[in-house]
mmCIF file of C-alpha atoms in Angstrom:
data_model
loop_
_atom_site.group_PDB
_atom_site.id
_atom_site.type_symbol
_atom_site.label_atom_id
_atom_site.label_comp_id
_atom_site.label_asym_id
_atom_site.label_seq_id
_atom_site.Cartn_x
_atom_site.Cartn_y
_atom_site.Cartn_z
ATOM 1 C CA UNK O 478 7.868 10.439 1.614
ATOM 2 C CA UNK O 479 5.862 7.321 1.689
ATOM 3 C CA UNK O 480 3.785 5.712 -0.859
ATOM 4 C CA UNK O 481 0.322 6.856 -0.331
ATOM 5 C CA UNK O 482 -2.203 4.367 -0.369
ATOM 6 C CA UNK O 483 -5.716 5.936 -0.856
ATOM 7 C CA UNK O 484 -8.529 3.689 0.433
ATOM 8 C CA UNK O 485 -12.101 4.696 1.284
ATOM 9 C CA UNK O 486 -13.719 2.179 3.665
ATOM 10 C CA UNK O 487 -17.348 1.817 4.711
ATOM 11 C CA UNK O 488 -18.221 -1.176 6.916
ATOM 12 C CA UNK O 489 -21.452 -2.711 8.101
ATOM 13 C CA UNK O 490 -23.282 -5.903 8.988
ATOM 14 C CA UNK O 491 -26.207 -6.387 6.624
ATOM 15 C CA UNK O 492 -25.561 -5.020 3.133
ATOM 16 C CA UNK O 493 -21.961 -4.037 2.543
ATOM 17 C CA UNK O 494 -20.244 -2.810 -0.594
ATOM 18 C CA UNK O 495 -16.642 -2.177 -1.564
ATOM 19 C CA UNK O 496 -16.198 0.481 -4.243
ATOM 20 C CA UNK O 497 -13.003 1.607 -5.964
ATOM 21 C CA UNK O 498 -13.176 5.330 -6.660
ATOM 22 C CA UNK O 499 -9.644 5.359 -8.098
ATOM 23 C CA UNK O 500 -7.367 2.552 -9.315
ATOM 24 C CA UNK O 501 -3.998 2.798 -11.130
ATOM 25 C CA UNK O 502 -3.833 1.488 -14.689
ATOM 26 C CA UNK O 503 -1.237 -1.035 -13.524
ATOM 27 C CA UNK O 504 -3.875 -2.819 -11.387
ATOM 28 C CA UNK O 505 -6.456 -5.112 -12.966
ATOM 29 C CA UNK O 506 -9.465 -5.803 -10.739
ATOM 30 C CA UNK O 507 -11.631 -8.946 -11.023
ATOM 31 C CA UNK O 508 -15.183 -9.020 -12.308
ATOM 32 C CA UNK O 509 -17.808 -7.275 -10.209
ATOM 33 C CA UNK O 510 -19.429 -10.630 -9.441
ATOM 34 C CA UNK O 511 -16.465 -11.483 -7.184
ATOM 35 C CA UNK O 512 -17.073 -11.467 -3.441
ATOM 36 C CA UNK O 513 -14.784 -10.258 -0.685
ATOM 37 C CA UNK O 514 -14.807 -10.476 3.107
ATOM 38 C CA UNK O 515 -14.080 -7.424 5.228
ATOM 39 C CA UNK O 516 -11.330 -9.359 7.012
ATOM 40 C CA UNK O 517 -9.550 -9.761 3.639
ATOM 41 C CA UNK O 518 -9.414 -6.027 2.873
ATOM 42 C CA UNK O 519 -6.157 -5.631 4.760
ATOM 43 C CA UNK O 520 -4.596 -8.526 2.809
ATOM 44 C CA UNK O 521 -5.866 -6.981 -0.439
ATOM 45 C CA UNK O 522 -4.335 -3.595 0.402
ATOM 46 C CA UNK O 523 -0.984 -5.203 1.253
ATOM 47 C CA UNK O 524 -1.021 -6.726 -2.226
ATOM 48 C CA UNK O 525 -1.979 -3.431 -3.884
ATOM 49 C CA UNK O 526 0.844 -1.647 -2.058
ATOM 50 C CA UNK O 527 3.413 -4.252 -3.037
ATOM 51 C CA UNK O 528 4.084 -5.260 0.576
ATOM 52 C CA UNK O 529 2.928 -8.816 -0.074
ATOM 53 C CA UNK O 530 2.135 -11.097 -3.003
ATOM 54 C CA UNK O 531 -0.507 -13.054 -1.108
ATOM 55 C CA UNK O 532 -3.734 -13.129 -3.096
ATOM 56 C CA UNK O 533 -7.289 -13.350 -1.779
ATOM 57 C CA UNK O 534 -8.554 -16.580 -3.388
ATOM 58 C CA UNK O 535 -12.019 -15.187 -4.126
ATOM 59 C CA UNK O 536 -10.719 -11.800 -5.321
ATOM 60 C CA UNK O 537 -7.772 -12.218 -7.690
ATOM 61 C CA UNK O 538 -6.033 -8.958 -8.591
ATOM 62 C CA UNK O 539 -3.234 -8.398 -11.123
ATOM 63 C CA UNK O 540 -0.467 -5.932 -10.215
ATOM 64 C CA UNK O 541 2.840 -4.873 -11.809
ATOM 65 C CA UNK O 542 6.124 -5.012 -9.914
ATOM 66 C CA UNK O 543 7.659 -1.914 -11.498
ATOM 67 C CA UNK O 544 4.521 0.270 -11.166
ATOM 68 C CA UNK O 545 4.004 0.353 -7.394
ATOM 69 C CA UNK O 546 1.023 1.962 -5.693
ATOM 70 C CA UNK O 547 2.067 4.957 -3.591
ATOM 71 C CA UNK O 548 -1.121 5.691 -1.667
ATOM 72 C CA UNK O 549 -4.198 4.044 -0.178
ATOM 73 C CA UNK O 550 -7.043 6.024 1.389
ATOM 74 C CA UNK O 551 -9.695 4.272 3.502
ATOM 75 C CA UNK O 552 -12.976 6.112 4.117
ATOM 76 C CA UNK O 553 -15.363 4.318 6.450
ATOM 77 C CA UNK O 554 -18.962 5.409 5.763
ATOM 78 C CA UNK O 555 -21.496 3.957 8.160
ATOM 79 C CA UNK O 556 -25.255 3.430 7.909
ATOM 80 C CA UNK O 557 -25.433 3.245 4.115
ATOM 81 C CA UNK O 558 -25.530 0.320 1.660
ATOM 82 C CA UNK O 559 -23.843 1.899 -1.355
ATOM 83 C CA UNK O 560 -22.622 5.283 -2.527
ATOM 84 C CA UNK O 561 -23.421 6.545 -6.022
ATOM 85 C CA UNK O 562 -19.893 7.093 -7.334
ATOM 86 C CA UNK O 563 -18.023 5.873 -10.409
ATOM 87 C CA UNK O 564 -15.844 2.794 -10.144
ATOM 88 C CA UNK O 565 -16.000 -0.963 -9.664
ATOM 89 C CA UNK O 566 -18.421 -2.196 -6.994
ATOM 90 C CA UNK O 567 -18.213 -5.478 -5.059
ATOM 91 C CA UNK O 568 -20.406 -7.046 -2.390
ATOM 92 C CA UNK O 569 -18.825 -7.592 1.027
ATOM 93 C CA UNK O 570 -19.320 -10.311 3.615
ATOM 94 C CA UNK O 571 -18.815 -8.692 6.996
ATOM 95 C CA UNK O 572 -16.709 -10.750 9.408
ATOM 96 C CA UNK O 573 -14.630 -8.025 11.049
ATOM 97 C CA UNK O 574 -11.974 -5.648 9.764
ATOM 98 C CA UNK O 575 -8.538 -5.058 11.270
ATOM 99 C CA UNK O 576 -6.957 -1.937 9.822
ATOM 100 C CA UNK O 577 -4.034 -2.294 12.205
ATOM 101 C CA UNK O 578 -2.828 -5.376 10.309
ATOM 102 C CA UNK O 579 -1.953 -3.210 7.296
ATOM 103 C CA UNK O 580 -0.144 -0.716 9.518
ATOM 104 C CA UNK O 581 1.858 -3.564 11.106
ATOM 105 C CA UNK O 582 2.968 -4.840 7.693
ATOM 106 C CA UNK O 583 4.052 -1.363 6.615
ATOM 107 C CA UNK O 584 5.899 -0.863 9.904
ATOM 108 C CA UNK O 585 7.906 -4.042 9.301
ATOM 109 C CA UNK O 586 8.659 -3.153 5.674
ATOM 110 C CA UNK O 587 9.303 0.615 5.960
ATOM 111 C CA UNK O 588 9.628 1.465 9.653
ATOM 112 C CA UNK O 589 8.460 4.822 10.972
ATOM 113 C CA UNK O 590 9.519 6.779 7.875
ATOM 114 C CA UNK O 591 6.104 6.827 6.268
ATOM 115 C CA UNK O 592 2.766 8.653 6.329
ATOM 116 C CA UNK O 593 -0.191 7.204 8.209
ATOM 117 C CA UNK O 594 -3.130 9.547 8.791
ATOM 118 C CA UNK O 595 -6.514 8.925 10.439
ATOM 119 C CA UNK O 596 -9.267 11.476 9.810
ATOM 120 C CA UNK O 597 -12.629 11.667 11.615
ATOM 121 C CA UNK O 598 -14.886 14.253 13.252
ATOM 122 C CA UNK O 599 -12.237 14.912 15.922
ATOM 123 C CA UNK O 600 -9.616 15.908 13.353
ATOM 124 C CA UNK O 601 -6.510 14.383 11.818
ATOM 125 C CA UNK O 602 -3.983 12.295 13.724
ATOM 126 C CA UNK O 603 -1.008 10.101 12.892
ATOM 127 C CA UNK O 604 2.242 10.968 11.149
ATOM 128 C CA UNK O 605 3.815 14.326 10.338
ATOM 129 C CA UNK O 606 1.392 15.005 7.486
ATOM 130 C CA UNK O 607 -1.518 15.166 9.954
ATOM 131 C CA UNK O 608 -0.177 18.486 11.280
ATOM 132 C CA UNK O 609 -0.460 20.080 7.829
ATOM 133 C CA UNK O 610 -3.985 18.695 7.507
ATOM 134 C CA UNK O 611 -5.066 20.020 10.915
ATOM 135 C CA UNK O 612 -3.719 23.500 10.158
ATOM 136 C CA UNK O 613 -5.336 23.664 6.708
ATOM 137 C CA UNK O 614 -8.154 26.194 6.319
ATOM 138 C CA UNK O 615 -11.337 25.437 4.361
ATOM 139 C CA UNK O 616 -14.488 27.359 3.494
ATOM 140 C CA UNK O 617 -17.337 26.317 5.824
ATOM 141 C CA UNK O 618 -19.815 26.953 3.017
ATOM 142 C CA UNK O 619 -18.581 23.781 1.287
ATOM 143 C CA UNK O 620 -20.797 21.779 3.684
ATOM 144 C CA UNK O 621 -24.539 22.572 3.715
ATOM 145 C CA UNK O 622 -25.873 19.919 6.089
ATOM 146 C CA UNK O 623 -27.142 21.064 9.501
ATOM 147 C CA UNK O 624 -26.152 17.824 11.213
ATOM 148 C CA UNK O 625 -23.209 18.885 13.365
ATOM 149 C CA UNK O 626 -21.487 15.428 13.552
ATOM 150 C CA UNK O 627 -21.653 14.936 9.782
ATOM 151 C CA UNK O 628 -20.720 18.550 9.131
ATOM 152 C CA UNK O 629 -17.613 18.192 11.273
ATOM 153 C CA UNK O 630 -16.576 14.984 9.483
ATOM 154 C CA UNK O 631 -17.013 16.446 5.998
ATOM 155 C CA UNK O 632 -15.048 19.572 6.915
ATOM 156 C CA UNK O 633 -12.208 17.306 8.043
ATOM 157 C CA UNK O 634 -12.354 15.550 4.668
ATOM 158 C CA UNK O 635 -11.980 18.892 2.900
ATOM 159 C CA UNK O 636 -9.087 19.725 5.231
ATOM 160 C CA UNK O 637 -7.456 16.494 4.118
ATOM 161 C CA UNK O 638 -7.930 17.596 0.508
ATOM 162 C CA UNK O 639 -6.353 20.982 1.297
ATOM 163 C CA UNK O 640 -3.453 19.293 3.084
ATOM 164 C CA UNK O 641 -2.769 17.011 0.107
ATOM 165 C CA UNK O 642 -2.784 19.949 -2.291
ATOM 166 C CA UNK O 643 -0.418 21.890 -0.015
ATOM 167 C CA UNK O 644 2.098 19.026 -0.010
ATOM 168 C CA UNK O 645 2.034 18.813 -3.808
ATOM 169 C CA UNK O 646 4.830 16.865 -5.473
ATOM 170 C CA UNK O 647 6.484 16.042 -2.126
ATOM 171 C CA UNK O 648 4.138 13.088 -1.734
ATOM 172 C CA UNK O 649 5.647 11.237 -4.701
ATOM 173 C CA UNK O 650 9.286 11.575 -3.631
ATOM 174 C CA UNK O 651 9.292 8.668 -1.181
ATOM 175 C CA UNK O 652 9.510 4.938 -1.837
ATOM 176 C CA UNK O 653 7.227 4.011 1.058
ATOM 177 C CA UNK O 654 3.420 4.009 0.745
ATOM 178 C CA UNK O 655 1.104 6.512 2.439
ATOM 179 C CA UNK O 656 -2.124 5.352 4.075
ATOM 180 C CA UNK O 657 -5.189 7.440 4.907
ATOM 181 C CA UNK O 658 -8.176 6.223 6.928
ATOM 182 C CA UNK O 659 -11.293 8.393 6.861
ATOM 183 C CA UNK O 660 -14.372 7.683 8.997
ATOM 184 C CA UNK O 661 -17.809 9.148 8.227
ATOM 185 C CA UNK O 662 -20.509 8.109 10.708
ATOM 186 C CA UNK O 663 -22.769 11.178 10.737
ATOM 187 C CA UNK O 664 -25.562 9.471 8.779
ATOM 188 C CA UNK O 665 -26.479 7.297 11.760
ATOM 189 C CA UNK O 666 -28.360 10.104 13.533
ATOM 190 C CA UNK O 667 -30.178 11.387 10.435
ATOM 191 C CA UNK O 668 -33.827 10.250 10.360
ATOM 192 C CA UNK O 669 -35.554 12.794 8.118
ATOM 193 C CA UNK O 670 -35.523 11.418 4.553
ATOM 194 C CA UNK O 671 -34.979 14.768 2.815
ATOM 195 C CA UNK O 672 -32.153 15.744 5.123
ATOM 196 C CA UNK O 673 -30.604 12.289 4.768
ATOM 197 C CA UNK O 674 -30.740 12.377 0.960
ATOM 198 C CA UNK O 675 -29.106 15.803 0.937
ATOM 199 C CA UNK O 676 -26.418 14.533 3.322
ATOM 200 C CA UNK O 677 -25.676 11.558 1.056
ATOM 201 C CA UNK O 678 -25.206 13.917 -1.883
ATOM 202 C CA UNK O 679 -22.728 15.935 0.168
ATOM 203 C CA UNK O 680 -20.843 12.763 1.112
ATOM 204 C CA UNK O 681 -20.651 11.817 -2.569
ATOM 205 C CA UNK O 682 -19.240 15.245 -3.384
ATOM 206 C CA UNK O 683 -16.682 15.040 -0.578
ATOM 207 C CA UNK O 684 -15.579 11.526 -1.562
ATOM 208 C CA UNK O 685 -15.216 12.480 -5.242
ATOM 209 C CA UNK O 686 -13.246 15.598 -4.263
ATOM 210 C CA UNK O 687 -10.939 13.539 -2.035
ATOM 211 C CA UNK O 688 -10.472 10.911 -4.729
ATOM 212 C CA UNK O 689 -9.541 13.565 -7.290
ATOM 213 C CA UNK O 690 -7.097 15.212 -4.863
ATOM 214 C CA UNK O 691 -5.367 11.896 -4.135
ATOM 215 C CA UNK O 692 -5.048 11.067 -7.825
ATOM 216 C CA UNK O 693 -3.595 14.525 -8.525
ATOM 217 C CA UNK O 694 -1.175 14.251 -5.593
ATOM 218 C CA UNK O 695 0.119 10.784 -6.489
ATOM 219 C CA UNK O 696 -0.584 10.620 -10.189
ATOM 220 C CA UNK O 697 -1.703 7.241 -11.457
ATOM 221 C CA UNK O 698 -0.274 5.545 -8.366
ATOM 222 C CA UNK O 699 -3.077 5.783 -5.803
ATOM 223 C CA UNK O 700 -5.967 3.525 -4.793
ATOM 224 C CA UNK O 701 -9.176 4.951 -3.350
ATOM 225 C CA UNK O 702 -11.614 2.417 -1.876
ATOM 226 C CA UNK O 703 -15.078 3.026 -0.443
ATOM 227 C CA UNK O 704 -16.666 0.425 1.834
ATOM 228 C CA UNK O 705 -20.341 1.008 2.692
ATOM 229 C CA UNK O 706 -22.488 -0.822 5.245
ATOM 230 C CA UNK O 707 -25.893 -0.099 6.706
ATOM 231 C CA UNK O 708 -25.004 -1.701 10.056
ATOM 232 C CA UNK O 709 -21.589 -0.451 11.156
ATOM 233 C CA UNK O 710 -19.200 -2.794 12.887
ATOM 234 C CA UNK O 711 -16.306 -1.973 15.144
ATOM 235 C CA UNK O 712 -12.983 -1.694 13.378
ATOM 236 C CA UNK O 713 -9.995 -3.033 15.228
ATOM 237 C CA UNK O 714 -6.715 -1.202 15.201
ATOM 238 C CA UNK O 715 -4.303 -3.713 16.635
ATOM 239 C CA UNK O 716 -0.655 -3.013 17.254
ATOM 240 C CA UNK O 717 2.230 -4.742 15.591
ATOM 241 C CA UNK O 718 2.834 -6.934 18.645
ATOM 242 C CA UNK O 719 -0.569 -8.559 18.168
ATOM 243 C CA UNK O 720 0.384 -9.722 14.733
ATOM 244 C CA UNK O 721 3.628 -11.269 15.927
ATOM 245 C CA UNK O 722 1.782 -13.259 18.586
ATOM 246 C CA UNK O 723 -0.649 -14.492 15.974
ATOM 247 C CA UNK O 724 2.234 -15.770 13.834
ATOM 248 C CA UNK O 725 3.718 -17.636 16.781
ATOM 249 C CA UNK O 726 0.381 -19.278 17.537
ATOM 250 C CA UNK O 727 0.085 -20.588 13.982
ATOM 251 C CA UNK O 728 3.451 -22.392 13.927
ATOM 252 C CA UNK O 729 1.881 -25.782 14.665
ATOM 253 C CA UNK O 730 2.290 -28.109 11.716
ATOM 254 C CA UNK O 731 4.743 -25.854 9.868
ATOM 255 C CA UNK O 732 8.141 -27.045 8.712
ATOM 256 C CA UNK O 733 11.246 -25.663 10.527
ATOM 257 C CA UNK O 734 12.282 -23.837 7.340
ATOM 258 C CA UNK O 735 8.892 -22.112 7.062
ATOM 259 C CA UNK O 736 8.981 -21.110 10.738
ATOM 260 C CA UNK O 737 12.451 -19.575 10.338
ATOM 261 C CA UNK O 738 11.412 -17.727 7.173
ATOM 262 C CA UNK O 739 8.444 -16.183 8.985
ATOM 263 C CA UNK O 740 10.617 -15.287 11.962
ATOM 264 C CA UNK O 741 12.924 -13.271 9.715
ATOM 265 C CA UNK O 742 10.000 -11.848 7.706
ATOM 266 C CA UNK O 743 10.898 -13.558 4.425
ATOM 267 C CA UNK O 744 7.857 -15.802 4.250
ATOM 268 C CA UNK O 745 6.674 -14.124 1.036
ATOM 269 C CA UNK O 746 8.266 -12.300 -1.882
ATOM 270 C CA UNK O 747 7.243 -8.666 -2.247
ATOM 271 C CA UNK O 748 6.640 -9.161 -5.955
ATOM 272 C CA UNK O 749 5.715 -12.028 -8.254
ATOM 273 C CA UNK O 750 8.758 -11.317 -10.485
ATOM 274 C CA UNK O 751 11.290 -11.520 -7.665
ATOM 275 C CA UNK O 752 12.024 -15.271 -8.024
ATOM 276 C CA UNK O 753 12.911 -14.774 -11.705
ATOM 277 C CA UNK O 754 15.006 -11.700 -10.927
ATOM 278 C CA UNK O 755 16.840 -13.569 -8.174
ATOM 279 C CA UNK O 756 17.568 -16.473 -10.524
ATOM 280 C CA UNK O 757 18.911 -14.123 -13.217
ATOM 281 C CA UNK O 758 21.231 -12.245 -10.866
ATOM 282 C CA UNK O 759 22.362 -15.432 -9.126
ATOM 283 C CA UNK O 760 23.138 -17.138 -12.439
ATOM 284 C CA UNK O 761 24.980 -14.086 -13.756
ATOM 285 C CA UNK O 762 27.003 -13.853 -10.542
ATOM 286 C CA UNK O 763 28.015 -17.518 -10.716
ATOM 287 C CA UNK O 764 29.042 -17.256 -14.384
ATOM 288 C CA UNK O 765 31.164 -14.140 -13.778
ATOM 289 C CA UNK O 766 32.783 -15.707 -10.699
ATOM 290 C CA UNK O 767 33.719 -18.863 -12.627
ATOM 291 C CA UNK O 768 35.081 -16.742 -15.492
ATOM 292 C CA UNK O 769 37.304 -14.701 -13.162
ATOM 293 C CA UNK O 770 38.525 -17.877 -11.449
ATOM 294 C CA UNK O 771 39.310 -19.502 -14.810
ATOM 295 C CA UNK O 772 41.279 -16.446 -15.970
ATOM 296 C CA UNK O 773 43.207 -16.262 -12.676
ATOM 297 C CA UNK O 774 44.130 -19.947 -12.803
ATOM 298 C CA UNK O 775 45.188 -19.603 -16.458
ATOM 299 C CA UNK O 776 47.515 -16.681 -15.713
ATOM 300 C CA UNK O 777 48.927 -18.450 -12.653
ATOM 301 C CA UNK O 778 49.918 -21.501 -14.714
ATOM 302 C CA UNK O 779 51.266 -19.541 -17.664
ATOM 303 C CA UNK O 780 54.943 -20.174 -18.553
ATOM 304 C CA UNK O 781 56.820 -16.863 -17.914
ATOM 305 C CA UNK O 782 59.110 -17.321 -20.910
ATOM 306 C CA UNK O 783 60.610 -14.634 -23.138
ATOM 307 C CA UNK O 784 57.674 -14.857 -25.519
ATOM 308 C CA UNK O 785 54.961 -14.544 -22.844
ATOM 309 C CA UNK O 786 53.055 -11.472 -21.727
ATOM 310 C CA UNK O 787 54.183 -12.041 -18.142
ATOM 311 C CA UNK O 788 57.846 -11.767 -19.146
ATOM 312 C CA UNK O 789 57.245 -8.604 -21.127
ATOM 313 C CA UNK O 790 55.325 -6.919 -18.280
ATOM 314 C CA UNK O 791 57.473 -7.943 -15.315
ATOM 315 C CA UNK O 792 61.049 -7.980 -16.642
ATOM 316 C CA UNK O 793 62.844 -4.669 -16.849
ATOM 317 C CA UNK O 794 65.259 -4.042 -19.709
ATOM 318 C CA UNK O 795 68.895 -4.334 -18.666
ATOM 319 C CA UNK O 796 71.189 -1.323 -19.012
ATOM 320 C CA UNK O 797 73.796 -1.579 -21.697
ATOM 321 C CA UNK O 798 77.293 -0.067 -21.445
#
């Protein structure tokens, strides 16, 4: 199947926070004093999934080429500054977030043979895995809140957990990454402080349960991000065509070679070790080719006398009377 990419996303306008509920050991995150813009989250996730090597200048992350991330889950939690969960926490500058950019990059790299699932209060939609999530059954008693919008969203999260557990080891059999986007907006209509505090505790429980399920499904190869914001912003979900137009508009001032590389989608290496690997294989290929040519030329110019290997191998022994 695809590589699952587990990212939990919460976006807002005033106070925003990016939290990593799960990170593979192969990924080294920067210090928590680092800042990140919401518009850079897509670029960051492309790097974490191995689709691109482009770094966010203010948020430098170390990854390993031979330990790829197989899943990213994005949970958007609105009307909250921060969620009390374990993991690295970073402040966010909100300037818009385009989740469709990540989907466009994965479409170019892996085509349609991958998992992409969106989960909200209306249910699960997207790739083939969404059908298993929609048909999953969960115990309604897992959610205690009386707020119907939030209750519906949390039940869908638990359905996602059940769907992941039902798939089991199948999720790790593909070389393409899986992406999950989860939206939780039920806190917006909660005004009563006691009810709101209880709802936040239930969201924490649901997020931790989802994070654990993703880690179990993909092993140490999944990323779970949580983005929180007290003033939600609209998340774009642009199509792949939008991204292509944007590339064409930015061609001014670029060299012809750079324009052609972008046109054929080779503007960036998919791993930082690829240039060294290419040089090794290219050098080895040249050396072997020269060696074969040298041997061929040597045999061609060899004197086919009685004491040569050519004479012994090509001349048949004459019959004697």
